[in-house]
Every structure is written in C-alpha cells, then in structure tokens.
Amino acid sequence: MRIGPDEPCVPGLLSAYPSLAARLPGATLPWLRRRRDEAIERLAARGLPTTRDEEWKYTSVAAIARRAFGVESETVAPDAVRAVVQRHAIGGTRRLVFVDGRLVAGLSDPGRLPAGARVGSLAAIVAEGGGDAEEWFADGSEGADGFRLVNDALWCDGAWIDLAPGVELDTPVHLLFVTTRSDLAVFPRNLIRVGAGARATVIEHHVGPDGAGYLSDTVTRIVLGRGARIAHTKLQQEGRKGFHVADVAAEQGQDSAFVSHAFAFGGQLARAAIATRLAAEGCEARLSGLYVGSARQHIDHHTCIDHASPHGTSRELYKGVLDGAARAVFNGRVIVRPDAQRTDALQSNRNLLLSEEAEVDTKPQLEIWADDVKCAHGATVGQLDADQLHYLRARGIGESDARALLIRAFAADALAGIEHGPLRARLESLLPGALPEAA
C-alpha cells in the first residue's frame, strides 16, 4: 500500500496546491505551470515512498506521512532570524540566506561578482521571464519519488548560480537555508550551471530549531561544461525533530570535475540522494561524506556515480559514527556502462558503532558493463579498536579522552578534502556537539 490517502501529509499537500498554484513563481509561464500540474497529478497517484520500494527499503517515512504540514510561510522579519544567521555564517564566503524557503535579501551578502557570474534567487529569474530556465527543468519526473514530485509542484525559491565559460569564483557561495517553525514544509530548489572552464565552490547548508517538527525537501541540479570544476558541500544541521529529504544530481561535460562533500549531523530522519553522471570523456568525480547520529536519529545516504563515457575516474569515501539507538543507511551505486572503457573507480564505506543498539545497513554496489576497467569497492562496520584504546590508556590518557581521540581520528579522513579553511574549522567544531563522546 502506498502512503497517501490514509495519512494527512499527502492529502494536505494536494489540497493546498489549487490555491497556491496561481501565486507560485512562474505561474504565468505555460511550461512551468504544466510541469507543476503534472507533478501534483503524479503525487496523487503515487503518494510517498514506502519500505516496499527498493530504494526506500531501510527508511520508513511514516513519521513524515502522519503529519499535516503547512506550506505557506509567514513573512519573517530579518531581525527575528539575524542571530541564527550570524551563528551559522561561515567566514570568507558569499552568502545567500533563505528563510522558510524564500531568499531574504536583507540577510544576504553575495558580494561583488565578476563579469559573467549570476548568483541569486531562482524565483526572481523565473519572474523575469524564465530566461533559459526551461531547459534547466528538463529532467523528467516520470520516475521520481513522492518527495521529488512535491518539490516539482510546490518549490517557491532557491538559488540560481550561472557562470559563463571561464569565470572563476574565488570565494565560496554559502547557501544558508533556515527553517523557523514547526509543522512547516519548505521546498527549496537550486539550479547551478558552470560553463566551460569555470570554477566554483558552493556550500549548501540547512538548519532549523531543535524541538520543532518540520520538513525540508530540497532538490539541487548541477550542470558542468567542458573542463569545469565545482566543489559542492552539503551540510545538514537540521533540528533534532526536523525531517530532511534532499536530491542532488550533477551532469558532467568532458574533462570536468565534480567534488561532493556531504555532512549530516542533525534531523530526526534525514535522507540524501546524491548522484553524478560522467556523461563525456575524461571526467572526474570525488564523493565523500560523514554522517554522525545519536539517540534515535535515522540518517540515509543514497549515492550513484554513473560512468557513461571512457576514461572517467571516481573516488568515493563515506564514513559513519553512530551512538545510542541511531540507525544509518548507506547505498552506494557505481555504474560502468559499455562505452565507459578505461574507467577507474574506487568506493568505500566505513562505519563506527559506539553502542550495541546502533545499527547501519550498508550496500556498496558495482555494476560493470565494460571489460577494460579498474574498479573496487568495500564496506566495514566495527567498534573502537581495543588495542588502540589500551595503547592510549597505557600512556596516561583517560578512557573518555582516549575514545574521543579515536573517534575524531576516524572522522578526519572525511574532512581532509575540504579546502576552505573556515568551513573545515566549522565542521571540526560540529563533531563534539553532534556526538558528546567525541568532545
């Protein structure tokens, strides 16, 4: 049985759509209105995914389905969230702040952009007439799950980043998404296009209040031209009762490089799907992640690296640290298609369980259809090494400090690829807060 008709979440979203549709960005654009209408029709037919869907086998979204979320946010005065923004700001970045799903210019500081760079609100660019936005929405929703369909229908803002060929942003763009209240659902949508030879670093950061049950359902699409490079960091720091669902997908041009870092610290239930398609020859993809859970948190990562052309290289390393009764899911899929000869792919998932109740379901997958490739994968699940603990204790280090040292050392690999110093320092500071034993 699909989740939908018998639970309040989906009927509530469906009933909200008719009155919202005329006020959503691009309501006068026929192609966009048609796309929203089709998505809501498919949502009505499919509902939200269940554990009977293979991709959601280990993650039940019943806790989301049982809630009735509002989708119309009240206008929030910038001063009301300024302290939150200051607490989560990352030094040395261009900042766009979205409060309850909408850009707040008074809290944002994109700085002076070089010629050929556009960084701003997706709703604003669509309101101007859409530009060439229609092609950005070209990926069909026929096979999409219920969360993607809701976003397709109800998104109201997000980031628009468009770099002309050869443009380089020497300062990272920090997209800070702040949800302010309980029982609210927000649907940010981000579109990022990096022209041939262009380069950028983007930090996508989601935060919300502890104790508030809300839903953040985000879609991010990235297109890289020939020789382009983008480093995309997803930092999930939702409140402990918040729900977070994200869908990040990249399409790579020839000789391009896509670097993805995913860090998950918050949320009652968090699910992130991150995928890239090496669509042309000579592409490189590097994916890394760190998920940290305690109490009864549930954190799910699904990744897909699709080698569709020759001479592609991919490296993937995800690590997890779980305490209490936390549960994590890692499903990493690497596809090497028949034309993707001379592919070089390596994938690893390592997990550290700090309690008997903590649990992880890990499923690395290699699907190889070419014969001249070099591919390997692996996964481990274990506890703190008793010999290493004994070694540290024998040198006068207390039990708790020794355990904290080993946990931080385990997590260090996932932070090693972060080039922006203030971001790396922020991530290092978050680990003790997310996992008291590592303090």
Coordinates of C-alpha atoms in Angstrom, one line a residue:
M1 CA 0.0 0.0 0.0
R2 CA 1.2 3.5 -0.9
I3 CA 1.4 6.1 1.7
G4 CA -1.0 8.8 0.7
P5 CA -4.8 8.7 1.0
D6 CA -4.9 7.4 4.6
E7 CA -2.3 9.8 6.1
P8 CA -2.6 13.5 6.4
C9 CA 0.6 14.6 4.8
V10 CA -0.1 14.0 1.1
P11 CA -3.8 15.0 1.1
G12 CA -2.8 18.2 2.9
L13 CA -0.2 19.0 0.2
L14 CA -2.6 18.1 -2.6
S15 CA -5.4 20.2 -1.2
A16 CA -3.1 23.2 -0.7
Y17 CA -1.9 23.2 -4.4
P18 CA -5.0 24.7 -6.2
S19 CA -5.0 27.9 -4.1
L20 CA -1.2 28.2 -4.2
A21 CA -0.6 27.5 -7.9
A22 CA -1.5 31.0 -9.1
R23 CA 0.9 32.6 -6.7
L24 CA 3.9 30.3 -7.2
P25 CA 6.9 31.6 -9.2
G26 CA 6.4 31.4 -12.9
A27 CA 2.6 30.9 -12.6
T28 CA 2.1 32.7 -16.0
L29 CA 4.7 30.5 -17.8
P30 CA 2.7 27.7 -19.5
W31 CA 5.6 25.2 -19.5
L32 CA 6.2 25.7 -15.8
R33 CA 2.5 25.6 -14.8
R34 CA 2.2 22.4 -16.9
R35 CA 5.1 20.9 -15.1
R36 CA 3.8 21.7 -11.7
D37 CA 0.3 20.3 -12.6
E38 CA 1.8 17.0 -13.9
A39 CA 3.9 16.6 -10.7
I40 CA 0.9 17.1 -8.4
E41 CA -1.1 14.6 -10.5
R42 CA 1.7 12.0 -10.2
L43 CA 1.9 12.7 -6.5
A44 CA -1.8 12.0 -6.1
A45 CA -1.3 8.6 -7.9
R46 CA 1.9 7.6 -6.2
G47 CA 2.0 9.1 -2.7
L48 CA 5.2 9.0 -0.7
P49 CA 7.5 6.0 -1.0
T50 CA 7.3 3.1 1.4
T51 CA 9.7 0.4 2.6
R52 CA 8.3 -1.8 -0.2
D53 CA 10.1 0.5 -2.7
E54 CA 13.7 -1.0 -3.1
E55 CA 15.3 2.5 -2.8
W56 CA 13.5 3.1 0.5
K57 CA 13.7 -0.4 1.9
Y58 CA 15.5 0.6 5.1
T59 CA 14.0 4.0 5.6
S60 CA 10.4 4.4 6.6
V61 CA 8.9 7.8 6.1
A62 CA 5.7 7.0 8.1
A63 CA 6.7 9.7 10.7
I64 CA 6.5 12.3 7.9
A65 CA 3.3 10.9 6.4
R66 CA 1.5 11.1 9.7
R67 CA 2.0 14.8 10.0
A68 CA 0.0 17.6 8.3
F69 CA 2.4 20.3 7.2
G70 CA 1.6 23.9 6.3
V71 CA 3.2 25.1 3.1
E72 CA 2.5 28.8 3.3
S73 CA 5.2 30.5 5.3
E74 CA 4.6 33.8 7.1
T75 CA 6.9 36.7 6.3
V76 CA 9.7 36.7 8.9
A77 CA 11.3 39.9 9.8
P78 CA 15.1 39.7 9.1
D79 CA 15.9 40.8 12.7
A80 CA 14.0 37.8 14.0
V81 CA 16.5 35.4 12.5
R82 CA 19.6 37.6 12.3
A83 CA 21.1 35.9 15.4
V84 CA 20.5 32.4 13.8
V85 CA 22.2 33.6 10.6
Q86 CA 25.2 35.0 12.5
R87 CA 25.5 31.8 14.4
H88 CA 25.7 29.7 11.3
A89 CA 27.5 32.1 9.0
I90 CA 30.8 30.8 7.6
G91 CA 33.7 33.3 7.2
G92 CA 35.1 34.2 3.8
T93 CA 32.0 33.3 1.8
R94 CA 29.4 35.0 -0.4
R95 CA 26.1 34.4 1.5
L96 CA 22.6 33.9 0.3
V97 CA 20.0 33.3 3.1
F98 CA 16.7 31.6 2.5
V99 CA 14.2 31.8 5.4
D100 CA 11.4 29.3 5.3
G101 CA 12.2 28.6 1.7
R102 CA 12.5 32.2 0.4
L103 CA 15.5 34.4 -0.2
V104 CA 15.8 37.3 2.3
A105 CA 17.9 40.0 0.6
G106 CA 18.4 41.9 3.9
L107 CA 20.3 38.9 5.4
S108 CA 22.3 38.0 2.3
D109 CA 25.6 39.3 1.1
P110 CA 26.6 37.9 -2.3
G111 CA 29.4 40.4 -2.6
R112 CA 30.7 41.8 -5.9
L113 CA 30.5 39.3 -8.7
P114 CA 32.9 39.0 -11.6
A115 CA 31.5 39.6 -15.1
G116 CA 29.7 36.6 -16.4
A117 CA 28.6 35.4 -13.0
R118 CA 25.0 35.4 -11.8
V119 CA 24.1 34.4 -8.2
G120 CA 20.7 35.0 -6.8
S121 CA 17.1 33.9 -6.5
L122 CA 15.6 31.2 -8.7
A123 CA 12.2 32.7 -8.2
A124 CA 13.5 36.1 -9.3
I125 CA 15.0 34.8 -12.5
V126 CA 11.8 32.9 -13.3
A127 CA 9.7 36.0 -12.6
E128 CA 11.8 37.9 -15.1
G129 CA 10.5 35.5 -17.8
G130 CA 12.4 32.4 -17.1
G131 CA 15.4 33.1 -19.4
D132 CA 16.5 29.7 -20.5
A133 CA 15.3 28.2 -17.3
E134 CA 13.0 25.8 -19.1
E135 CA 15.9 23.7 -20.2
W136 CA 17.1 23.6 -16.6
F137 CA 13.9 21.8 -15.6
A138 CA 14.2 19.4 -18.5
D139 CA 14.9 16.3 -16.4
G140 CA 11.6 14.4 -16.3
S141 CA 9.7 13.5 -13.3
E142 CA 8.2 10.2 -14.6
G143 CA 10.3 8.0 -12.4
A144 CA 10.5 10.4 -9.5
D145 CA 9.5 9.5 -6.0
G146 CA 6.9 11.4 -4.0
F147 CA 9.3 13.9 -2.4
R148 CA 10.8 15.0 -5.7
L149 CA 7.2 15.4 -7.1
V150 CA 6.2 17.6 -4.2
N151 CA 9.2 19.8 -4.8
D152 CA 8.5 19.9 -8.5
A153 CA 5.0 21.1 -7.8
L154 CA 5.5 23.4 -4.8
W155 CA 9.0 24.9 -4.9
C156 CA 8.8 28.7 -4.4
D157 CA 12.5 29.7 -4.3
G158 CA 16.1 28.6 -4.2
A159 CA 19.5 29.5 -5.5
W160 CA 20.3 30.3 -9.1
I161 CA 24.0 30.2 -9.9
D162 CA 25.1 30.6 -13.5
L163 CA 28.7 31.1 -14.5
A164 CA 29.7 31.9 -18.1
P165 CA 32.7 30.0 -19.6
G166 CA 36.0 30.7 -17.9
V167 CA 34.5 32.5 -14.9
E168 CA 36.0 31.6 -11.6
L169 CA 34.5 32.4 -8.2
D170 CA 37.4 32.7 -5.9
T171 CA 35.1 32.9 -2.8
P172 CA 32.7 30.1 -1.9
V173 CA 29.0 30.7 -2.2
H174 CA 27.2 29.9 1.1
L175 CA 23.5 29.0 0.7
L176 CA 22.0 29.1 4.1
F177 CA 18.5 27.6 4.4
V178 CA 16.8 28.4 7.7
T179 CA 13.5 26.9 8.7
T180 CA 11.9 28.8 11.7
R181 CA 8.9 26.9 12.9
S182 CA 7.2 23.6 13.5
D183 CA 4.7 22.0 11.1
L184 CA 6.0 23.9 8.1
A185 CA 7.2 22.2 4.9
V186 CA 9.6 24.0 2.6
F187 CA 10.8 23.0 -0.8
P188 CA 14.0 24.8 -1.9
R189 CA 15.2 24.2 -5.4
N190 CA 18.7 25.1 -6.6
L191 CA 20.0 25.3 -10.1
I192 CA 23.7 25.6 -10.7
R193 CA 25.4 25.8 -14.1
V194 CA 29.1 26.1 -14.5
G195 CA 30.3 26.9 -18.1
A196 CA 33.3 25.5 -19.8
G197 CA 36.4 26.0 -17.8
A198 CA 34.6 27.8 -15.0
R199 CA 35.1 27.0 -11.3
A200 CA 33.1 27.5 -8.1
T201 CA 32.7 26.2 -4.6
V202 CA 29.1 26.0 -3.2
I203 CA 28.1 25.3 0.4
E204 CA 24.5 24.2 0.8
H205 CA 23.7 24.5 4.5
H206 CA 20.4 23.5 6.1
V207 CA 19.5 24.5 9.7
G208 CA 16.4 24.6 11.9
P209 CA 15.3 24.8 15.5
D210 CA 15.6 21.9 17.9
G211 CA 12.2 20.7 19.1
A212 CA 10.3 21.7 16.0
G213 CA 8.9 19.1 13.7
Y214 CA 9.2 20.5 10.1
L215 CA 10.0 19.2 6.7
S216 CA 12.8 20.4 4.4
D217 CA 12.5 18.8 0.9
T218 CA 15.3 20.1 -1.4
V219 CA 16.3 19.5 -5.0
T220 CA 19.6 20.7 -6.4
R221 CA 20.6 20.3 -10.0
I222 CA 24.2 21.0 -11.3
V223 CA 25.5 21.1 -14.9
L224 CA 29.2 21.3 -15.6
G225 CA 30.5 22.3 -19.0
R226 CA 33.8 21.1 -20.6
G227 CA 36.7 21.4 -18.2
A228 CA 34.6 23.0 -15.5
R229 CA 35.0 22.2 -11.8
I230 CA 32.6 22.6 -8.9
A231 CA 33.0 21.6 -5.3
H232 CA 29.6 21.2 -3.6
T233 CA 29.4 20.7 0.1
K234 CA 26.1 19.7 1.7
L235 CA 25.9 20.5 5.4
Q236 CA 22.8 19.1 7.1
Q237 CA 22.4 20.6 10.5
E238 CA 18.6 20.4 11.0
G239 CA 16.9 20.4 14.4
R240 CA 16.7 17.1 16.2
K241 CA 13.0 16.7 15.4
G242 CA 13.2 18.0 11.9
F243 CA 12.8 15.9 8.7
H244 CA 15.2 16.5 5.8
V245 CA 15.0 15.0 2.3
A246 CA 17.4 16.0 -0.4
D247 CA 18.1 15.2 -4.0
V248 CA 21.3 16.4 -5.6
A249 CA 22.2 15.4 -9.2
A250 CA 25.1 16.6 -11.4
E251 CA 25.6 16.2 -15.2
Q252 CA 29.3 16.4 -16.2
G253 CA 30.7 17.6 -19.5
Q254 CA 34.0 16.5 -21.0
D255 CA 37.1 16.7 -18.7
S256 CA 35.0 18.3 -15.9
A257 CA 35.4 17.6 -12.2
F258 CA 32.6 17.3 -9.6
V259 CA 33.6 17.2 -6.0
S260 CA 30.8 16.4 -3.5
H261 CA 31.1 16.5 0.3
A262 CA 28.1 15.6 2.4
F263 CA 27.9 16.1 6.2
A264 CA 24.9 15.0 8.2
F265 CA 24.7 15.9 11.8
G266 CA 21.0 16.7 12.6
G267 CA 17.4 15.7 11.9
Q268 CA 15.2 13.1 13.3
L269 CA 15.0 11.5 9.9
A270 CA 17.4 12.6 7.1
R271 CA 17.7 11.2 3.6
A272 CA 20.1 12.5 0.9
A273 CA 20.4 11.2 -2.6
I274 CA 23.5 12.4 -4.4
A275 CA 24.2 11.4 -8.0
T276 CA 26.5 12.4 -10.8
R277 CA 26.7 11.3 -14.4
L278 CA 30.0 11.3 -16.1
A279 CA 28.5 12.0 -19.5
A280 CA 31.6 12.7 -21.5
E281 CA 35.2 11.5 -21.8
G282 CA 37.8 12.3 -19.1
C283 CA 35.5 13.3 -16.3
E284 CA 36.4 13.1 -12.6
A285 CA 34.1 12.6 -9.6
R286 CA 35.0 12.7 -6.0
L287 CA 32.3 12.0 -3.4
S288 CA 32.9 11.9 0.4
G289 CA 30.6 12.1 3.3
L290 CA 30.4 11.9 7.1
Y291 CA 27.2 11.1 9.0
V292 CA 27.0 11.3 12.8
G293 CA 24.0 10.1 14.7
S294 CA 22.9 9.5 18.3
A295 CA 19.7 8.9 20.3
R296 CA 17.2 7.6 17.7
Q297 CA 18.3 9.5 14.6
H298 CA 17.9 7.9 11.2
I299 CA 20.3 9.0 8.5
D300 CA 20.2 7.7 5.0
H301 CA 22.6 8.3 2.1
H302 CA 22.0 7.0 -1.4
T303 CA 24.7 7.8 -4.0
C304 CA 25.1 7.0 -7.6
I305 CA 28.1 7.5 -9.8
D306 CA 27.2 6.8 -13.4
H307 CA 30.2 6.3 -15.7
A308 CA 28.7 6.7 -19.2
S309 CA 31.9 7.6 -21.2
P310 CA 35.5 6.5 -21.4
H311 CA 38.5 7.5 -19.3
G312 CA 36.4 8.5 -16.2
T313 CA 37.7 8.5 -12.7
S314 CA 35.7 8.3 -9.5
R315 CA 36.6 8.1 -5.8
E316 CA 34.1 7.7 -3.1
L317 CA 34.5 7.5 0.7
Y318 CA 31.7 7.7 3.2
K319 CA 32.1 7.3 6.9
G320 CA 29.6 7.0 9.7
V321 CA 29.7 7.3 13.5
L322 CA 26.7 6.1 15.4
D323 CA 25.8 6.1 19.1
G324 CA 22.7 5.3 21.1
A325 CA 20.0 3.7 19.1
A326 CA 20.9 5.7 15.9
R327 CA 20.5 4.0 12.6
A328 CA 22.2 4.8 9.3
V329 CA 21.8 3.6 5.7
F330 CA 24.4 3.8 3.0
N331 CA 23.6 2.7 -0.5
G332 CA 26.4 3.5 -3.0
R333 CA 25.9 2.5 -6.6
V334 CA 28.7 2.8 -9.2
I335 CA 27.6 2.1 -12.8
V336 CA 30.1 1.5 -15.6
R337 CA 28.3 1.5 -18.9
P338 CA 29.5 -0.4 -22.0
D339 CA 31.1 2.6 -23.6
A340 CA 32.9 3.6 -20.4
Q341 CA 36.2 1.8 -21.1
R342 CA 39.3 2.7 -19.1
T343 CA 37.2 3.6 -16.1
D344 CA 38.9 3.9 -12.8
A345 CA 36.5 3.7 -9.8
L346 CA 37.1 3.1 -6.1
Q347 CA 34.3 3.2 -3.4
S348 CA 34.5 2.7 0.3
N349 CA 32.1 2.9 3.2
R350 CA 33.3 2.6 6.8
N351 CA 31.2 2.7 10.0
L352 CA 32.0 3.0 13.6
L353 CA 29.3 1.9 16.1
L354 CA 29.7 3.1 19.7
S355 CA 26.8 1.3 21.2
E356 CA 25.1 -2.1 21.0
E357 CA 21.9 -0.6 19.8
A358 CA 23.4 1.5 17.0
E359 CA 22.8 0.0 13.5
V360 CA 23.9 0.5 9.9
D361 CA 22.7 -1.0 6.7
T362 CA 25.5 -0.6 4.1
K363 CA 25.2 -1.7 0.4
P364 CA 28.0 -0.7 -1.9
Q365 CA 27.2 -1.8 -5.5
L366 CA 29.3 -2.1 -8.6
E367 CA 27.5 -2.6 -11.9
I368 CA 30.2 -3.1 -14.6
W369 CA 29.2 -3.5 -18.3
A370 CA 32.6 -2.7 -19.8
D371 CA 35.6 -5.0 -19.8
D372 CA 38.7 -2.7 -19.7
V373 CA 38.2 -1.1 -16.3
K374 CA 39.7 -0.9 -12.8
C375 CA 37.1 -0.9 -10.1
A376 CA 36.9 -1.9 -6.5
H377 CA 34.6 -1.3 -3.5
G378 CA 34.3 -2.3 0.1
A379 CA 32.4 -1.7 3.4
T380 CA 33.3 -2.1 7.0
V381 CA 31.3 -1.9 10.3
G382 CA 33.2 -2.1 13.6
Q383 CA 33.7 -0.7 17.1
L384 CA 36.6 1.2 18.6
D385 CA 39.8 -0.8 18.5
A386 CA 40.5 -2.2 21.9
D387 CA 44.3 -2.4 21.3
Q388 CA 44.4 1.3 20.3
L389 CA 42.4 2.2 23.4
H390 CA 44.8 0.2 25.5
Y391 CA 47.8 1.9 23.9
L392 CA 46.4 5.4 24.7
R393 CA 45.4 4.4 28.2
A394 CA 48.8 3.0 28.9
R395 CA 50.3 6.4 28.2
G396 CA 48.2 8.1 30.8
I397 CA 45.2 9.2 28.7
G398 CA 41.9 8.8 30.4
E399 CA 39.2 6.5 29.0
S400 CA 36.9 9.2 27.7
D401 CA 39.7 11.3 26.2
A402 CA 41.1 8.2 24.5
R403 CA 37.8 7.3 23.0
A404 CA 37.3 10.9 21.8
L405 CA 40.7 10.9 20.2
L406 CA 40.0 7.7 18.3
I407 CA 36.6 8.9 17.1
R408 CA 38.0 12.2 15.8
A409 CA 40.8 10.3 14.1
F410 CA 38.3 8.0 12.4
A411 CA 36.3 11.0 11.1
A412 CA 39.3 13.0 10.0
D413 CA 39.5 11.4 6.5
A414 CA 36.1 12.8 5.6
L415 CA 37.2 16.3 6.3
A416 CA 40.6 16.0 4.6
G417 CA 39.3 17.2 1.2
I418 CA 37.7 20.4 2.5
E419 CA 39.9 23.2 1.0
H420 CA 38.1 26.2 2.6
G421 CA 39.7 26.8 6.0
P422 CA 36.7 28.4 7.8
L423 CA 34.4 25.6 6.6
R424 CA 36.8 22.9 7.7
A425 CA 37.1 24.6 11.1
R426 CA 33.3 24.7 11.4
L427 CA 33.0 21.0 10.6
E428 CA 35.6 20.1 13.1
S429 CA 33.7 22.1 15.8
L430 CA 30.4 20.3 15.0
L431 CA 31.6 16.8 15.7
P432 CA 31.7 17.1 19.5
G433 CA 28.3 18.8 19.5
A434 CA 26.7 16.0 17.5
L435 CA 28.4 13.3 19.4
P436 CA 29.2 14.1 23.1
E437 CA 31.6 11.2 23.4
A438 CA 33.9 12.9 20.8
A439 CA 34.0 16.1 22.9

